[in-house]
C-alpha cells in the first residue's frame, strides 16, 4: 500500500452519513420506537437492509431527501402492514438534528483541517446537513449536497460537481463502497475506505479503494 503524504493532496472530500455521522444508530433511534407503536417487530439488521434497498430506489425518482426519507417510512408501512401518518413520515428527516458524530470524527477532522481543505459531498438537503455540520464543529470549507446538484450518489454527477468546484488533487473518504468508493474511483479520484462496522444500511458492492482504514482516527494518524 502506498504511503499518504501531505504534499500529494490539497483537498479531502468526505461522505458524511455512515462515515462521519453515526447514521445507523440515527435511523434505528427513530424507526425502532415508531415500529413499536405500530406493534411491528423486526430485528435491526432487517430494518437497515430494508433501508439500503429502499433508499436508492426512491432517490432515483428524484425529489428532496426529506421526501426520500418519508418514502422509506411509507414503504416500511406497506411492507409491515400499517399506515404511517404525515408526521411519522416527516419525523425521520427531523431526527437528523439529533444524529451524532462517531467518537473519532470531530478530533480527526480538526487534525486534518490543519493540512487540507475539507469538503463534504453528501446525499442530503442543505438545511438538514447544517445540523450535522454544527455537531462536527463546522469544519468544511465547502459543502456539496444532492439538493444542489440534483442527483444522489452514486450518480456520477455528484463527483463531476466535486471536481468542477474544487481545484487541485482530491482524496475522497467514505464508508459506503456503493455510494462513494466505486463511483469516486470511476471519476478518477483516489479513495479511502473507512471500514466501520455496519449492520447493513448501505448496499454491499465490490470496490478497490486506494487505502483502507478501520476508523477515521487511524486515517488521520497515517499521514506523513
Tab-separated table of C-alpha atoms in Angstrom:
chain	number	residue	atom	x	y	z
A	1	UNK	CA	0.000	0.000	0.000
A	2	UNK	CA	1.454	3.420	-0.924
A	3	UNK	CA	2.075	5.939	1.859
A	4	UNK	CA	-0.067	9.004	2.485
A	5	UNK	CA	1.917	12.222	2.052
A	6	UNK	CA	0.591	15.685	2.862
A	7	UNK	CA	2.047	17.079	-0.352
A	8	UNK	CA	0.010	14.775	-2.610
A	9	UNK	CA	-3.442	16.313	-1.987
A	10	UNK	CA	-4.856	19.760	-1.357
A	11	UNK	CA	-8.430	18.675	-0.556
A	12	UNK	CA	-10.056	15.820	1.316
A	13	UNK	CA	-13.686	15.193	0.375
A	14	UNK	CA	-15.909	13.245	2.746
A	15	UNK	CA	-19.119	11.341	2.683
A	16	UNK	CA	-20.988	12.279	5.850
A	17	UNK	CA	-23.624	9.756	6.920
A	18	UNK	CA	-22.025	6.455	7.853
A	19	UNK	CA	-18.533	7.952	7.609
A	20	UNK	CA	-18.643	10.958	9.949
A	21	UNK	CA	-22.155	10.742	11.444
A	22	UNK	CA	-23.447	7.517	13.010
A	23	UNK	CA	-26.456	7.228	10.738
A	24	UNK	CA	-27.289	3.601	11.532
A	25	UNK	CA	-27.946	4.440	15.173
A	26	UNK	CA	-29.686	7.607	13.998
A	27	UNK	CA	-32.023	5.636	11.741
A	28	UNK	CA	-32.669	2.975	14.357
A	29	UNK	CA	-33.226	5.580	17.055
A	30	UNK	CA	-36.207	6.915	15.110
A	31	UNK	CA	-37.531	3.813	13.374
A	32	UNK	CA	-37.453	1.351	16.297
A	33	UNK	CA	-39.855	3.346	18.518
A	34	UNK	CA	-42.068	4.137	15.523
A	35	UNK	CA	-42.461	0.461	14.655
A	36	UNK	CA	-43.054	-0.473	18.289
A	37	UNK	CA	-46.027	1.905	18.423
A	38	UNK	CA	-47.420	0.032	15.396
A	39	UNK	CA	-46.788	-3.373	17.008
A	40	UNK	CA	-44.321	-4.152	14.190
A	41	UNK	CA	-41.290	-6.057	15.442
A	42	UNK	CA	-38.210	-6.668	13.283
A	43	UNK	CA	-34.517	-7.065	14.016
A	44	UNK	CA	-32.162	-4.147	13.450
A	45	UNK	CA	-30.326	-5.846	10.586
A	46	UNK	CA	-33.545	-6.383	8.661
A	47	UNK	CA	-34.609	-2.790	9.196
A	48	UNK	CA	-31.309	-1.358	7.944
A	49	UNK	CA	-31.151	-3.751	5.000
A	50	UNK	CA	-34.685	-2.674	4.059
A	51	UNK	CA	-33.468	0.931	4.139
A	52	UNK	CA	-30.453	0.003	1.994
A	53	UNK	CA	-32.747	-1.289	-0.728
A	54	UNK	CA	-35.497	1.321	-0.484
A	55	UNK	CA	-33.399	4.494	-0.270
A	56	UNK	CA	-31.555	4.261	-3.646
A	57	UNK	CA	-34.782	3.299	-5.407
A	58	UNK	CA	-36.523	6.370	-4.009
A	59	UNK	CA	-33.535	8.604	-4.729
A	60	UNK	CA	-33.637	7.521	-8.368
A	61	UNK	CA	-37.140	9.019	-8.562
A	62	UNK	CA	-35.771	12.451	-7.628
A	63	UNK	CA	-37.078	14.885	-5.055
A	64	UNK	CA	-35.697	16.168	-1.780
A	65	UNK	CA	-34.008	13.976	0.783
A	66	UNK	CA	-36.875	14.764	3.145
A	67	UNK	CA	-39.170	13.165	0.585
A	68	UNK	CA	-36.836	10.176	0.224
A	69	UNK	CA	-36.826	9.511	3.970
A	70	UNK	CA	-40.583	9.938	4.105
A	71	UNK	CA	-40.815	7.396	1.307
A	72	UNK	CA	-38.709	4.930	3.291
A	73	UNK	CA	-41.178	5.184	6.185
A	74	UNK	CA	-44.126	4.779	3.806
A	75	UNK	CA	-42.501	1.702	2.238
A	76	UNK	CA	-41.956	0.219	5.695
A	77	UNK	CA	-45.624	0.721	6.418
A	78	UNK	CA	-46.602	-1.062	3.218
A	79	UNK	CA	-44.262	-3.944	3.980
A	80	UNK	CA	-45.214	-4.319	7.638
A	81	UNK	CA	-48.933	-3.594	7.375
A	82	UNK	CA	-49.509	-0.159	8.889
A	83	UNK	CA	-50.318	3.307	7.548
A	84	UNK	CA	-47.853	5.958	8.749
A	85	UNK	CA	-49.128	9.460	9.398
A	86	UNK	CA	-47.677	12.528	7.709
A	87	UNK	CA	-45.889	13.300	10.970
A	88	UNK	CA	-44.406	9.776	11.029
A	89	UNK	CA	-43.008	10.254	7.538
A	90	UNK	CA	-41.648	13.736	8.232
A	91	UNK	CA	-40.138	12.671	11.545
A	92	UNK	CA	-37.252	10.659	10.142
A	93	UNK	CA	-35.799	13.757	8.466
A	94	UNK	CA	-36.372	15.837	11.613
A	95	UNK	CA	-34.448	13.256	13.640
A	96	UNK	CA	-31.240	14.077	11.723
A	97	UNK	CA	-30.821	17.092	14.001
A	98	UNK	CA	-30.034	14.627	16.798
A	99	UNK	CA	-27.796	12.182	14.942
A	100	UNK	CA	-24.338	12.187	16.488
A	101	UNK	CA	-20.817	12.081	15.037
A	102	UNK	CA	-18.759	8.964	15.625
A	103	UNK	CA	-16.480	9.294	18.644
A	104	UNK	CA	-13.387	9.886	16.491
A	105	UNK	CA	-14.934	12.264	13.931
A	106	UNK	CA	-14.500	15.731	15.398
A	107	UNK	CA	-10.904	15.282	16.544
A	108	UNK	CA	-9.857	13.642	13.279
A	109	UNK	CA	-11.413	16.376	11.143
A	110	UNK	CA	-9.826	19.046	13.317
A	111	UNK	CA	-6.410	17.467	12.805
A	112	UNK	CA	-6.864	17.058	9.051
A	113	UNK	CA	-8.184	20.611	8.609
A	114	UNK	CA	-4.747	21.918	9.614
A	115	UNK	CA	-3.330	20.486	6.381
A	116	UNK	CA	-6.206	20.281	3.875
A	117	UNK	CA	-9.391	21.942	2.728
A	118	UNK	CA	-12.230	19.682	3.846
A	119	UNK	CA	-15.260	19.262	1.571
A	120	UNK	CA	-18.493	17.423	2.365
A	121	UNK	CA	-20.169	15.554	-0.510
A	122	UNK	CA	-23.499	14.374	0.844
A	123	UNK	CA	-26.804	12.861	-0.291
A	124	UNK	CA	-28.921	15.320	1.651
A	125	UNK	CA	-30.724	18.670	1.691
A	126	UNK	CA	-28.795	21.786	2.689
A	127	UNK	CA	-30.830	22.591	5.797
A	128	UNK	CA	-30.599	19.039	7.123
A	129	UNK	CA	-26.846	18.939	6.626
A	130	UNK	CA	-26.463	22.168	8.603
A	131	UNK	CA	-27.451	20.290	11.783
A	132	UNK	CA	-24.727	17.702	11.239
A	133	UNK	CA	-22.106	20.306	10.315
A	134	UNK	CA	-22.705	22.092	13.619
A	135	UNK	CA	-22.431	18.805	15.508
A	136	UNK	CA	-18.982	18.315	13.953
A	137	UNK	CA	-17.802	21.861	14.646
A	138	UNK	CA	-18.374	23.232	11.103
A	139	UNK	CA	-15.026	22.023	9.728
A	140	UNK	CA	-15.850	22.186	5.996
A	141	UNK	CA	-14.512	24.742	3.546
A	142	UNK	CA	-17.233	23.709	1.094
A	143	UNK	CA	-20.411	21.615	1.226
A	144	UNK	CA	-21.857	19.963	-1.901
A	145	UNK	CA	-25.260	18.344	-1.460
A	146	UNK	CA	-27.642	16.307	-3.550
A	147	UNK	CA	-30.066	19.219	-3.346
A	148	UNK	CA	-27.530	21.492	-5.056
A	149	UNK	CA	-26.559	19.007	-7.758
A	150	UNK	CA	-29.985	17.499	-8.440
A	151	UNK	CA	-28.674	13.939	-8.125
A	152	UNK	CA	-27.754	11.410	-5.466
A	153	UNK	CA	-24.569	9.373	-5.163
A	154	UNK	CA	-23.627	7.014	-6.740
A	155	UNK	CA	-24.745	9.179	-9.680
A	156	UNK	CA	-21.544	10.439	-11.356
A	157	UNK	CA	-22.959	13.964	-11.453
A	158	UNK	CA	-22.141	14.324	-7.773
A	159	UNK	CA	-18.476	13.612	-8.409
A	160	UNK	CA	-18.431	15.815	-11.508
A	161	UNK	CA	-19.724	18.641	-9.324
A	162	UNK	CA	-16.963	17.955	-6.812
A	163	UNK	CA	-14.252	18.073	-9.469
A	164	UNK	CA	-15.737	21.199	-11.037
A	165	UNK	CA	-15.918	23.110	-7.756
A	166	UNK	CA	-12.629	22.031	-6.200
A	167	UNK	CA	-9.235	22.824	-7.675
A	168	UNK	CA	-6.190	20.628	-7.151
A	169	UNK	CA	-5.787	16.958	-6.213
A	170	UNK	CA	-8.654	15.440	-4.193
A	171	UNK	CA	-8.729	12.367	-1.966
A	172	UNK	CA	-12.261	11.067	-1.301
A	173	UNK	CA	-13.004	9.436	2.062
A	174	UNK	CA	-16.090	7.298	2.730
A	175	UNK	CA	-17.569	4.243	4.412
A	176	UNK	CA	-20.007	3.272	1.656
A	177	UNK	CA	-18.459	1.427	-1.238
A	178	UNK	CA	-21.790	1.598	-3.100
A	179	UNK	CA	-22.412	5.333	-2.749
A	180	UNK	CA	-18.832	6.570	-2.782
A	181	UNK	CA	-15.798	4.374	-3.287
A	182	UNK	CA	-16.900	2.777	-6.566
A	183	UNK	CA	-18.198	5.959	-8.275
A	184	UNK	CA	-15.362	8.131	-6.928
A	185	UNK	CA	-12.801	5.744	-8.382
A	186	UNK	CA	-14.708	5.757	-11.684
A	187	UNK	CA	-14.427	9.560	-11.628
A	188	UNK	CA	-10.647	9.257	-11.392
A	189	UNK	CA	-10.292	10.070	-7.694
A	190	UNK	CA	-8.059	8.320	-5.200
A	191	UNK	CA	-10.167	6.915	-2.384
A	192	UNK	CA	-10.013	5.932	1.272
A	193	UNK	CA	-12.471	3.372	2.585
A	194	UNK	CA	-13.253	3.781	6.292
A	195	UNK	CA	-14.224	0.223	7.149
A	196	UNK	CA	-16.532	0.982	10.056
A	197	UNK	CA	-18.656	-1.856	11.478
A	198	UNK	CA	-22.080	-1.842	9.840
A	199	UNK	CA	-25.404	-3.618	10.246
A	200	UNK	CA	-26.228	-3.107	6.570
A	201	UNK	CA	-27.679	0.372	5.928
A	202	UNK	CA	-25.996	0.543	2.506
A	203	UNK	CA	-25.771	-1.935	-0.347
A	204	UNK	CA	-22.611	-4.020	-0.458
A	205	UNK	CA	-20.603	-3.895	-3.687
A	206	UNK	CA	-17.087	-4.857	-4.651
A	207	UNK	CA	-14.706	-1.902	-4.871
A	208	UNK	CA	-10.954	-1.362	-4.668
A	209	UNK	CA	-10.113	1.716	-2.604
A	210	UNK	CA	-6.636	3.194	-2.758
A	211	UNK	CA	-6.369	2.870	1.039
A	212	UNK	CA	-8.413	1.203	3.771
A	213	UNK	CA	-8.545	2.172	7.464
A	214	UNK	CA	-10.726	0.824	10.284
A	215	UNK	CA	-11.506	4.294	11.652
A	216	UNK	CA	-11.170	7.982	10.902
A	217	UNK	CA	-8.721	8.252	13.774
A	218	UNK	CA	-6.402	5.725	12.117
A	219	UNK	CA	-6.695	7.573	8.805
A	220	UNK	CA	-5.836	10.932	10.388
A	221	UNK	CA	-2.789	9.399	12.109
A	222	UNK	CA	-1.406	7.784	8.939
A	223	UNK	CA	-0.169	10.921	7.170
A	224	UNK	CA	3.490	11.744	6.662
